[in-house]
mmCIF file of C-alpha atoms (C1' of nucleotides) in Angstrom:
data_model
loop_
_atom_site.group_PDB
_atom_site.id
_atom_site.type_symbol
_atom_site.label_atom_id
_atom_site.label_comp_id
_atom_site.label_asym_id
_atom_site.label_seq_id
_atom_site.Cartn_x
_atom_site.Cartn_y
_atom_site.Cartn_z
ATOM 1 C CA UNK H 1 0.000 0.000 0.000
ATOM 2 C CA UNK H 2 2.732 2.293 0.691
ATOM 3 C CA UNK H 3 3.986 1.548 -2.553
ATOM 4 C CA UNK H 4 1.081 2.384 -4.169
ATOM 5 C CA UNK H 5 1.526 5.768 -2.561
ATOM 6 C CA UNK H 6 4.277 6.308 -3.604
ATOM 7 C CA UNK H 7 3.490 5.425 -7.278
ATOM 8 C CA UNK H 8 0.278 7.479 -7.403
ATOM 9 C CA UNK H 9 2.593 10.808 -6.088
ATOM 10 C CA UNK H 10 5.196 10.014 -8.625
ATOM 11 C CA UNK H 11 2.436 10.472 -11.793
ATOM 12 C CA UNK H 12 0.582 13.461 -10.225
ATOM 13 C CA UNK H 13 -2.455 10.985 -9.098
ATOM 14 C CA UNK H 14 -4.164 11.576 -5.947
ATOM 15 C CA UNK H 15 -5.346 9.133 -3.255
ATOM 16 C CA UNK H 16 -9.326 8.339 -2.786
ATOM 17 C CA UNK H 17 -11.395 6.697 -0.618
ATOM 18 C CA UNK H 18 -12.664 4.699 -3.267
ATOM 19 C CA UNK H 19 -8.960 4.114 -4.517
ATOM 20 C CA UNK H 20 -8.243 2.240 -1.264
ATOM 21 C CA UNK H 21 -11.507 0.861 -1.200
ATOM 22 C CA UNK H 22 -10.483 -1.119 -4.356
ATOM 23 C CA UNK H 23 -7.566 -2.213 -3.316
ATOM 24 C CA UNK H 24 -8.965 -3.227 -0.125
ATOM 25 C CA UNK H 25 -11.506 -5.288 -2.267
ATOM 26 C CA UNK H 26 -8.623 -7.002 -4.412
ATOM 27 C CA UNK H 27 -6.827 -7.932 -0.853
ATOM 28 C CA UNK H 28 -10.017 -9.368 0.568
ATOM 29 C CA UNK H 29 -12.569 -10.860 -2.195
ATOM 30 C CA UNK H 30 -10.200 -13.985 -2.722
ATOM 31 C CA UNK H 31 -9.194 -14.803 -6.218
ATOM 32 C CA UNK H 32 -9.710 -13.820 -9.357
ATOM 33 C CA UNK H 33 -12.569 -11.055 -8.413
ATOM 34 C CA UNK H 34 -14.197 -9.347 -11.072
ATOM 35 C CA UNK H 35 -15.104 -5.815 -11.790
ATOM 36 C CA UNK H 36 -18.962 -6.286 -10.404
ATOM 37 C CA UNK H 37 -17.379 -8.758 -7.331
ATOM 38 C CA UNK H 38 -15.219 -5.998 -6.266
ATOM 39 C CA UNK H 39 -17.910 -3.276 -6.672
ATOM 40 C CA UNK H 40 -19.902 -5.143 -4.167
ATOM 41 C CA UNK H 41 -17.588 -5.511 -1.794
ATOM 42 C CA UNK H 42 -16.380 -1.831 -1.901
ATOM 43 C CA UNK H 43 -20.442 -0.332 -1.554
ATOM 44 C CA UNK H 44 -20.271 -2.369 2.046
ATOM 45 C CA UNK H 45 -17.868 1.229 2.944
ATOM 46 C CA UNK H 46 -19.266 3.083 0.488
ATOM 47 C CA UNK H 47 -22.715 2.608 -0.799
ATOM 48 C CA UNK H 48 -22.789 5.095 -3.736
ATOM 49 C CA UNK H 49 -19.832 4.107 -5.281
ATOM 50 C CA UNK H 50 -20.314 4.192 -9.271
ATOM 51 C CA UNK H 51 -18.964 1.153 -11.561
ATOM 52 C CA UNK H 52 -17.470 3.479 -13.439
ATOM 53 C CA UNK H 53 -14.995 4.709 -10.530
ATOM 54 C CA UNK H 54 -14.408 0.885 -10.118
ATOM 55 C CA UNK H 55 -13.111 0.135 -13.877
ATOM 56 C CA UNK H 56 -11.626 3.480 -14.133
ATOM 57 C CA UNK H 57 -9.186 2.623 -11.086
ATOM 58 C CA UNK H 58 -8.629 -0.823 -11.650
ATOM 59 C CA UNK H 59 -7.212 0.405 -15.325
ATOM 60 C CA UNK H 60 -5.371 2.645 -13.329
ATOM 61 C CA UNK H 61 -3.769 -0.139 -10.928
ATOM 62 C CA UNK H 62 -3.139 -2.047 -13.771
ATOM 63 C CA UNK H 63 -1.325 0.935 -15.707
ATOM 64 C CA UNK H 64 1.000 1.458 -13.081
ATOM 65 C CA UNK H 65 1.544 -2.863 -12.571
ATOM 66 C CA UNK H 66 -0.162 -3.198 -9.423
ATOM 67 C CA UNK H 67 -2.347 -5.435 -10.355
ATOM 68 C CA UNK H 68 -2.928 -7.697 -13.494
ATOM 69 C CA UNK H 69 -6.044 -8.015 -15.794
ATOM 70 C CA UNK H 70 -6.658 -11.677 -17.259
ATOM 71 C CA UNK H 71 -8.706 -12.266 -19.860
ATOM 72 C CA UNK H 72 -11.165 -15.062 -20.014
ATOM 73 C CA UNK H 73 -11.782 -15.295 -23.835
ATOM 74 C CA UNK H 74 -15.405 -15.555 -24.331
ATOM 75 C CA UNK H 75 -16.405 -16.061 -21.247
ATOM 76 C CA UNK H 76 -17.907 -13.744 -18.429
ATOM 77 C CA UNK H 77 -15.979 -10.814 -17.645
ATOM 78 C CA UNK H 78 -12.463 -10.116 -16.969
ATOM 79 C CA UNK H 79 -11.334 -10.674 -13.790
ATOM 80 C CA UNK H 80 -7.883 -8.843 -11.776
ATOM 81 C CA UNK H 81 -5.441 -9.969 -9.298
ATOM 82 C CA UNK H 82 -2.909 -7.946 -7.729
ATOM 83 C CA UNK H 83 0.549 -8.149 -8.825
ATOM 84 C CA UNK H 84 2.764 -9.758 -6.394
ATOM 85 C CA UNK H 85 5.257 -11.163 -8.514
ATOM 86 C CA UNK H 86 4.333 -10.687 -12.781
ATOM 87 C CA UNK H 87 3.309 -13.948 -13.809
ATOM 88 C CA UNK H 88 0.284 -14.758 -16.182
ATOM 89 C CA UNK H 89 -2.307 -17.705 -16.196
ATOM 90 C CA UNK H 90 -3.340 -20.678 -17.813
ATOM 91 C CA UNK H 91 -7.490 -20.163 -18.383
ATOM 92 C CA UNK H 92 -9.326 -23.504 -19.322
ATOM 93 C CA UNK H 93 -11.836 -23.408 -22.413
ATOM 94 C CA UNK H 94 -13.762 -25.762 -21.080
ATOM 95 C CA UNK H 95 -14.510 -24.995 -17.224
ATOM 96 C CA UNK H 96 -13.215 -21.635 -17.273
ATOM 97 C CA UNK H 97 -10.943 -21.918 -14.213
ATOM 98 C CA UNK H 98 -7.945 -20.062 -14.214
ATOM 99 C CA UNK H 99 -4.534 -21.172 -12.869
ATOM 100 C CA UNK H 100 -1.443 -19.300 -12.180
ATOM 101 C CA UNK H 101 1.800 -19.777 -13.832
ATOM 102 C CA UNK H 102 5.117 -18.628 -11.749
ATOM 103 C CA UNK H 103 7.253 -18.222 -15.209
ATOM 104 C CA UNK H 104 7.084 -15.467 -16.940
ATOM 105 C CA UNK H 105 8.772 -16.027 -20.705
ATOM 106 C CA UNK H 106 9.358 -12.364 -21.848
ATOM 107 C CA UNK H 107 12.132 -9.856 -21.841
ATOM 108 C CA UNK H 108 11.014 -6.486 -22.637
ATOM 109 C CA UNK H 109 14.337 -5.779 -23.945
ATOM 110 C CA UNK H 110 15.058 -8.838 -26.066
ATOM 111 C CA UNK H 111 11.374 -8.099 -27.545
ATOM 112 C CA UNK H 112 12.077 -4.469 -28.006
ATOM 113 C CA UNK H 113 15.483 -4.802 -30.102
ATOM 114 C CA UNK H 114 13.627 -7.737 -32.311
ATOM 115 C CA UNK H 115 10.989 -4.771 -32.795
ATOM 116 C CA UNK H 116 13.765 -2.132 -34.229
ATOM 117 C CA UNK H 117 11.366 0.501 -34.716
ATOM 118 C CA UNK H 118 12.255 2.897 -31.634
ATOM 119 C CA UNK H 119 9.102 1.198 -29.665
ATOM 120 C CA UNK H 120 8.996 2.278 -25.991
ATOM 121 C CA UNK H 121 7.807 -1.279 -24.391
ATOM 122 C CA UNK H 122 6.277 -0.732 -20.867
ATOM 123 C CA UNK H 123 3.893 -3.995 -20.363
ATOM 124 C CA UNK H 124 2.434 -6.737 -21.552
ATOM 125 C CA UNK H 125 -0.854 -8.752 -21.331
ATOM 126 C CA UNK H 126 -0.268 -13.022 -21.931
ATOM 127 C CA UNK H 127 -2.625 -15.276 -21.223
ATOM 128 C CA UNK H 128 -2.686 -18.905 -22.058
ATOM 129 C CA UNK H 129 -5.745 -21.016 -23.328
ATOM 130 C CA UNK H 130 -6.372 -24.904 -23.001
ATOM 131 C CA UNK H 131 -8.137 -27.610 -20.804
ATOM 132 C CA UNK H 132 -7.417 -28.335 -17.475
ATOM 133 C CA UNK H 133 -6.225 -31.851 -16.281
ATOM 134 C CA UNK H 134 -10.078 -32.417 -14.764
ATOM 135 C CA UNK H 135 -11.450 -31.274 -18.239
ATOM 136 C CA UNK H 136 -9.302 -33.407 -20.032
ATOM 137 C CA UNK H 137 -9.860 -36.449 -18.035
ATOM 138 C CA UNK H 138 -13.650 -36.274 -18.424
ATOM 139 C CA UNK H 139 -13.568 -35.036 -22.232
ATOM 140 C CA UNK Q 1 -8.944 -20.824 -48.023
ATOM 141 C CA UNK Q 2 -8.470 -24.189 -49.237
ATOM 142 C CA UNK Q 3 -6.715 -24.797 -45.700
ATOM 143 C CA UNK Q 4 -9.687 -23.128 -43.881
ATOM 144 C CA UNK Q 5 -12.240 -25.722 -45.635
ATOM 145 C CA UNK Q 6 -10.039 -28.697 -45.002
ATOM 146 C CA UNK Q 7 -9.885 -27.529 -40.913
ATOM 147 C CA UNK Q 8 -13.775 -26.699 -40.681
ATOM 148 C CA UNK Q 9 -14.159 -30.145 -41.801
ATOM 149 C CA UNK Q 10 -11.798 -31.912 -39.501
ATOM 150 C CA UNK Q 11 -13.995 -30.616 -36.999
ATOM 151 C CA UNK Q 12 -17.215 -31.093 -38.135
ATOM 152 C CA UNK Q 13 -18.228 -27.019 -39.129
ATOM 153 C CA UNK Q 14 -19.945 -26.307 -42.290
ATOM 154 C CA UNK Q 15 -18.995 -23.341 -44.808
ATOM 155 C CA UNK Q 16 -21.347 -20.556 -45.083
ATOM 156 C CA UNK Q 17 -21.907 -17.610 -47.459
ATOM 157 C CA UNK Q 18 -21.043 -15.760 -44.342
ATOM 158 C CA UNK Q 19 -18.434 -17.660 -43.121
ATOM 159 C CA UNK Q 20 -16.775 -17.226 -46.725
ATOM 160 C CA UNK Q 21 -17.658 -13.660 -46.570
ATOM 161 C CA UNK Q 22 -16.091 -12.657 -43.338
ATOM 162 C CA UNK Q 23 -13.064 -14.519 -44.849
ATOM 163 C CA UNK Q 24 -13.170 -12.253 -47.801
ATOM 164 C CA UNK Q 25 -13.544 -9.526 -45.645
ATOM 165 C CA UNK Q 26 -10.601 -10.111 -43.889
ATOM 166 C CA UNK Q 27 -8.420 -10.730 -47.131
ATOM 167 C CA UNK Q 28 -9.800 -7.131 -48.348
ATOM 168 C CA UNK Q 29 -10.345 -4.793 -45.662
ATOM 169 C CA UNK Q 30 -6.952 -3.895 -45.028
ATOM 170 C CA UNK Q 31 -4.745 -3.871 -41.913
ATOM 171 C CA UNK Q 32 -6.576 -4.792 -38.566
ATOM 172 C CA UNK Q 33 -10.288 -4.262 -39.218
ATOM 173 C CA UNK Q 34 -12.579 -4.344 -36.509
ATOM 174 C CA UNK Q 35 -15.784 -6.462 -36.463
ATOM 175 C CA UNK Q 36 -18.128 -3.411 -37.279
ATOM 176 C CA UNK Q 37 -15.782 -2.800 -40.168
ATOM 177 C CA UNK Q 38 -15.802 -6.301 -41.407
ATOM 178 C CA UNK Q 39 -20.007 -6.115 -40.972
ATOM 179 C CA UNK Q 40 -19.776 -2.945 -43.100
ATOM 180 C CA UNK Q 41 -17.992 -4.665 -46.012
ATOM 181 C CA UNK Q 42 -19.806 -8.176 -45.770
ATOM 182 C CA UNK Q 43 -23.134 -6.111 -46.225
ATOM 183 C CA UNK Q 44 -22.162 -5.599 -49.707
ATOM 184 C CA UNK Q 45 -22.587 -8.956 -50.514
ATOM 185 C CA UNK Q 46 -25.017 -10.096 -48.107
ATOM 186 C CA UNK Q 47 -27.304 -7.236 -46.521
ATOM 187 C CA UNK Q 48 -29.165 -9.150 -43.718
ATOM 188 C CA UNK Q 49 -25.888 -10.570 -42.046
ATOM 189 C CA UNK Q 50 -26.248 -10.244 -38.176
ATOM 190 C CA UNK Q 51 -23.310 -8.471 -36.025
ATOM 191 C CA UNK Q 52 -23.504 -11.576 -34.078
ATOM 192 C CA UNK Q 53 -22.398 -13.502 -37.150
ATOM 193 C CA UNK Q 54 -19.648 -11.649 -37.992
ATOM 194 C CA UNK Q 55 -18.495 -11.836 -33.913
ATOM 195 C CA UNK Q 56 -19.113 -15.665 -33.429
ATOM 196 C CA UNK Q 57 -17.100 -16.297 -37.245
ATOM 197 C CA UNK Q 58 -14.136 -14.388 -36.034
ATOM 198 C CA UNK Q 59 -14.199 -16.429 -32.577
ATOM 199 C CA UNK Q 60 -14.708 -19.860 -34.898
ATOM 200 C CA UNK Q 61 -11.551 -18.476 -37.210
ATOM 201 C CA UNK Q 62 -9.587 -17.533 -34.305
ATOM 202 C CA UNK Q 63 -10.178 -20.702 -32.293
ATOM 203 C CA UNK Q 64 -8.618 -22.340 -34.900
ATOM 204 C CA UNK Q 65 -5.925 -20.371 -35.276
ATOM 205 C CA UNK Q 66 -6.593 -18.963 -38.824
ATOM 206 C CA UNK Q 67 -6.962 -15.491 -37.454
ATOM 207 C CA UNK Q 68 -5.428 -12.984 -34.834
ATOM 208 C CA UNK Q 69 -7.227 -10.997 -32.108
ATOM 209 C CA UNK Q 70 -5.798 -7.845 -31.437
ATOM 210 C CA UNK Q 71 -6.469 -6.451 -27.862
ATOM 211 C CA UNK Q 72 -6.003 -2.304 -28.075
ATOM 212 C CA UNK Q 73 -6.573 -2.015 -24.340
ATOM 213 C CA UNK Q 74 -8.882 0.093 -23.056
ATOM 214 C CA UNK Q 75 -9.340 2.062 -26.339
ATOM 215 C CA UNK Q 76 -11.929 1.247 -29.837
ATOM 216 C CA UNK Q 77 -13.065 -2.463 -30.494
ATOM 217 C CA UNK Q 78 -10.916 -5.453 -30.986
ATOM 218 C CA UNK Q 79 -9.291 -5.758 -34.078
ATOM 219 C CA UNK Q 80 -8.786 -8.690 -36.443
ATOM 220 C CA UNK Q 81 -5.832 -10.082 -38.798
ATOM 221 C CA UNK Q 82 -5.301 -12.826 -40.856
ATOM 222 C CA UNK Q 83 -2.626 -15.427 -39.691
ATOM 223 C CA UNK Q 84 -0.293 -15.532 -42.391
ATOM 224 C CA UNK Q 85 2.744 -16.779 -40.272
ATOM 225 C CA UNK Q 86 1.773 -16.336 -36.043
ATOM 226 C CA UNK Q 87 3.233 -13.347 -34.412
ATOM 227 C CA UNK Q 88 2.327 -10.636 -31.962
ATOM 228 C CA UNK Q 89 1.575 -6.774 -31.665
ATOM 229 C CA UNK Q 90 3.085 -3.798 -30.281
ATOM 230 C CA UNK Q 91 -0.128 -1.389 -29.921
ATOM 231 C CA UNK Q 92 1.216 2.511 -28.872
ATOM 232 C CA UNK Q 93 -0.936 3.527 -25.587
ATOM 233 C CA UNK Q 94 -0.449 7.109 -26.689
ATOM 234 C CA UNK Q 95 -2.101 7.053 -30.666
ATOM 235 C CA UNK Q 96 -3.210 3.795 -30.516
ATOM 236 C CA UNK Q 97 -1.382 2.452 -33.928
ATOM 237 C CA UNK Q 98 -0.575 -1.003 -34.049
ATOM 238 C CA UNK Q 99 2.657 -3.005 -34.915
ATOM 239 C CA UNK Q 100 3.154 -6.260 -35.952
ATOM 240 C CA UNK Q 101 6.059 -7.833 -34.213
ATOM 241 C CA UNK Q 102 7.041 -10.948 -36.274
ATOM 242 C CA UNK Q 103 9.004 -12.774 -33.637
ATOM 243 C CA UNK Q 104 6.453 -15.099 -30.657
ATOM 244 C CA UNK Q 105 9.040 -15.962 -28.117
ATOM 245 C CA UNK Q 106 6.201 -18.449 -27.048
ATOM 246 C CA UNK Q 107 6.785 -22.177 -26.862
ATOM 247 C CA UNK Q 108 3.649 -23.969 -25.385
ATOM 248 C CA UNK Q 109 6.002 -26.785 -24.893
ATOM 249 C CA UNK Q 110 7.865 -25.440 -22.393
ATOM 250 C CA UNK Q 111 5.503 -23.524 -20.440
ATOM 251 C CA UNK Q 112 3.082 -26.655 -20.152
ATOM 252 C CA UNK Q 113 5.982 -27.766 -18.414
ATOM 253 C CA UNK Q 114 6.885 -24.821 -16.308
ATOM 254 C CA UNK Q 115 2.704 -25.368 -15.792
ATOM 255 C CA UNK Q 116 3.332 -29.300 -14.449
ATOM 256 C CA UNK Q 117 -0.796 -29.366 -13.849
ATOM 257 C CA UNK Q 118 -1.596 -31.624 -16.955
ATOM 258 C CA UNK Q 119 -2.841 -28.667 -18.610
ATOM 259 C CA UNK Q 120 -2.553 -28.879 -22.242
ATOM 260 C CA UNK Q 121 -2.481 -25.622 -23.766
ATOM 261 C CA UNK Q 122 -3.521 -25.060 -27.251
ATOM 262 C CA UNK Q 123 -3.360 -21.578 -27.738
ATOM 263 C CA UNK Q 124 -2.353 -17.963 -26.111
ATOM 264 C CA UNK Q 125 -3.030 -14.355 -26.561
ATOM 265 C CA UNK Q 126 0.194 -11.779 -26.253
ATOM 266 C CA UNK Q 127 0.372 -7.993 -26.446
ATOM 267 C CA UNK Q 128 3.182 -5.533 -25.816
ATOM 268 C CA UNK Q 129 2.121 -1.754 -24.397
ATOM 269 C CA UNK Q 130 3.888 1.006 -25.120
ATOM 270 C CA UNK Q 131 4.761 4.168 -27.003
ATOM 271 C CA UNK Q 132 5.700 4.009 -30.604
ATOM 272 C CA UNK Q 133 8.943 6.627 -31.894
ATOM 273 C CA UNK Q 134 6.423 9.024 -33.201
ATOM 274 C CA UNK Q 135 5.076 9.757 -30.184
ATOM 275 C CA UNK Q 136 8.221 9.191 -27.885
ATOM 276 C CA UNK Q 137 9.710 12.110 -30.017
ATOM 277 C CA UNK Q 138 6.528 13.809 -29.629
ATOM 278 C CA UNK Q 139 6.627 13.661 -25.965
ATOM 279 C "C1'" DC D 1 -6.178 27.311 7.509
ATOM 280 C "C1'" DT D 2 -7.755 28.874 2.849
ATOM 281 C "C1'" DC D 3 -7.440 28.888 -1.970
ATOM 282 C "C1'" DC D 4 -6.482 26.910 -6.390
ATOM 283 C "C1'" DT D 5 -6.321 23.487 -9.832
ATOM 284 C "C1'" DA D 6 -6.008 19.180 -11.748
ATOM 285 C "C1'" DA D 7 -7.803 14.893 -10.776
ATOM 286 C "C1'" DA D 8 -11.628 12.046 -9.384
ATOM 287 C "C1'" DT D 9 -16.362 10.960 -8.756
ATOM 288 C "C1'" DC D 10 -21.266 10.004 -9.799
ATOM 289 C "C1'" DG D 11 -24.937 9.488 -12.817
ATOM 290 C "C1'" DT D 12 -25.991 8.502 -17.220
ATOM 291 C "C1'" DA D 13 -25.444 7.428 -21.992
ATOM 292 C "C1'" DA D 14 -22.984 5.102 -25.581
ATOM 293 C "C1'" DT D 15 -20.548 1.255 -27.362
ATOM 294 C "C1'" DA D 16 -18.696 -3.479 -27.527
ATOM 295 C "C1'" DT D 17 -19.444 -8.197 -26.877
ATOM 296 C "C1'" DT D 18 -21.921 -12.392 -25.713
ATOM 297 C "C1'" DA D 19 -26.090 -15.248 -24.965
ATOM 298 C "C1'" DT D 20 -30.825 -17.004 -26.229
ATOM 299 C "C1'" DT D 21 -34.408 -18.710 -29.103
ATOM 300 C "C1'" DA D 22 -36.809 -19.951 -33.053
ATOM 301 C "C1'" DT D 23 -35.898 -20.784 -37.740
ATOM 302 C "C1'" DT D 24 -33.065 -21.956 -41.625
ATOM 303 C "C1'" DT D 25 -29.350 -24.389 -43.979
ATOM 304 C "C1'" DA D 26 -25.156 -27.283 -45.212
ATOM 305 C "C1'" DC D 27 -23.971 -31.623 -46.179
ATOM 306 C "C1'" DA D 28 -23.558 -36.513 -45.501
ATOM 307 C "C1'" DA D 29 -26.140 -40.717 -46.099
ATOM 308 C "C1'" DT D 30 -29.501 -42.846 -48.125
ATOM 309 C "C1'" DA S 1 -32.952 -36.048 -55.547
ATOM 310 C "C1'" DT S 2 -34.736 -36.597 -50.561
ATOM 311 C "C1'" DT S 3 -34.177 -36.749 -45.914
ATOM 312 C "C1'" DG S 4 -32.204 -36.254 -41.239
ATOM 313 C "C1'" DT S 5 -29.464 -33.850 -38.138
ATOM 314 C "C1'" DA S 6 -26.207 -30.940 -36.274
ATOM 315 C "C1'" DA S 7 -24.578 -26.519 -37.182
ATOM 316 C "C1'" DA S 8 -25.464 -21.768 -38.474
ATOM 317 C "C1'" DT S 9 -28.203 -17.769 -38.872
ATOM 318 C "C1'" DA S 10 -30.991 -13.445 -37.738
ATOM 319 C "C1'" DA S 11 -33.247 -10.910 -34.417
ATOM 320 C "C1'" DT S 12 -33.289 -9.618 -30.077
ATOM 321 C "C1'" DA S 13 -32.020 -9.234 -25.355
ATOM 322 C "C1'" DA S 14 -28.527 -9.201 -21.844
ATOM 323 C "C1'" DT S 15 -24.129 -8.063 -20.152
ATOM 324 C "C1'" DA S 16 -19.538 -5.879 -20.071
ATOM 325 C "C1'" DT S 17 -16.906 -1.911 -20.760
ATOM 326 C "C1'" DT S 18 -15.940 2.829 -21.910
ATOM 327 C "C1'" DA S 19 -17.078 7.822 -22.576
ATOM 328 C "C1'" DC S 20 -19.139 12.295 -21.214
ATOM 329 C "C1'" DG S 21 -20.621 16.350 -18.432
ATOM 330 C "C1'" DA S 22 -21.461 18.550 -14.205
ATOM 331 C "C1'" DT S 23 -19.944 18.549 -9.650
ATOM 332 C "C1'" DT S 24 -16.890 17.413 -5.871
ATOM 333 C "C1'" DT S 25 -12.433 16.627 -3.755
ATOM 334 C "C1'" DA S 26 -7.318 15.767 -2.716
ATOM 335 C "C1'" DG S 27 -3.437 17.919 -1.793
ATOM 336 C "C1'" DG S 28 0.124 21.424 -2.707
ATOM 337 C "C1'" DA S 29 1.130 26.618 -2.384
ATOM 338 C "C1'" DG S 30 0.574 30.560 -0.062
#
DNA sequence: CTCCTAAATCGTAATATTATTATTTACAAT
DNA sequence: ATTGTAAATAATAATATTACGATTTAGGAG
């Protein structure tokens, strides 16, 4: 959290209540909330909280690599983690369920000088897509 | 296209007027149309085509790995590419602009086995963030 | 402590994407 | 050519996500 403080003063962004209250939500709602789990959670504190503030700061968290968005192709809406060490997820087609992966295969560097074109590279968004050992099993 | 019929029927999908036309589409359209473009240029041919048919034909073609989904976070739609030979995107967070990268430093081998969960992955999804030279010298 | 200003918020509207249902169609087998 | 069946479609509804405008607020400067 004190990180976070410090990140938000470094770009010129301010500290909210609702800002805390998110990342309050993403410590608390267990894994792999979504964007309508963790508005829930935060209206317990503060009731008139809009969904918009709830997007808007979560693309905000994930700008400055607090927290990660995964993508669940297809299915119902992305859900967010916070970022405690980058690492990116294996989502199953099948059952949906999501599973982390520790390694991380990419070097912003090595993919920058492949790129040659002066590109700046500051993140990245990887997800992986397959079926689970369960959904295999019974398939 | 020859290669898409011969993979539809592996797997038990018909061809379609629509199916051909969104293929079409893609072949004409130009770089990294996005599914209301793509509905715009099938109407030509066929005037009553449904959004929902040009969205669940892109899903079909990308599922089996005939075409690219381009993720411009948080800005317009999703845009769509032929796969010619499989590579990646640098999209610019400041213009938007998009960059093919032709280098995938992917290998579902190993990370299935960085994984060690019996999880057979079939596919993934990978974009680089950043800020193309144009901009970066634009400040 | 008060003021100032950019940032943030809420409420709402707009857009993007996916799901549902009834009907139609491709295509393999007869 | 006819038929049967699973797949595909169009139309519509539902959901997810982003954008906009008026107002409020955080936090630094005086």
């Amino acid at each position: 959290m004190e990180n976070l403080l410090q990140k938000l003063r470094e770009k010129g962004y301010k500290m909210t209540p609702q800002r805390r209250a998110v990342v309050t939500a993403l410590l608390e709602c267990g894994e792999f909330p979504s964007a309508q789990t963790i508005l829930e959670h935060v209206k317990h504190t503060l009731p008139d909280v809009s969904l918009d503030t709830i997007y808007r700061n979560l693309a905000l968290l994930v700008e400055l690599g607090l927290v990660q968005e995964i993508h669940l192709r297809g299915r119902e809406s992305n859900v967010f983690e916070l970022t405690v060490t980058h690492h990116h997820h294996l989502v199953c087609l099948s059952c949906g369920k999501t599973l982390c992966l520790d390694h991380c295969p990419i070097d912003h560097r090595d993919v920058a000088k492949a790129a040659k074109q002066g590109f700046e590279i500051v993140s990245h968004s990887l997800e992986f897509y397959g079926y689970c050992r369960t959904c295999r099993i019974a398939g």
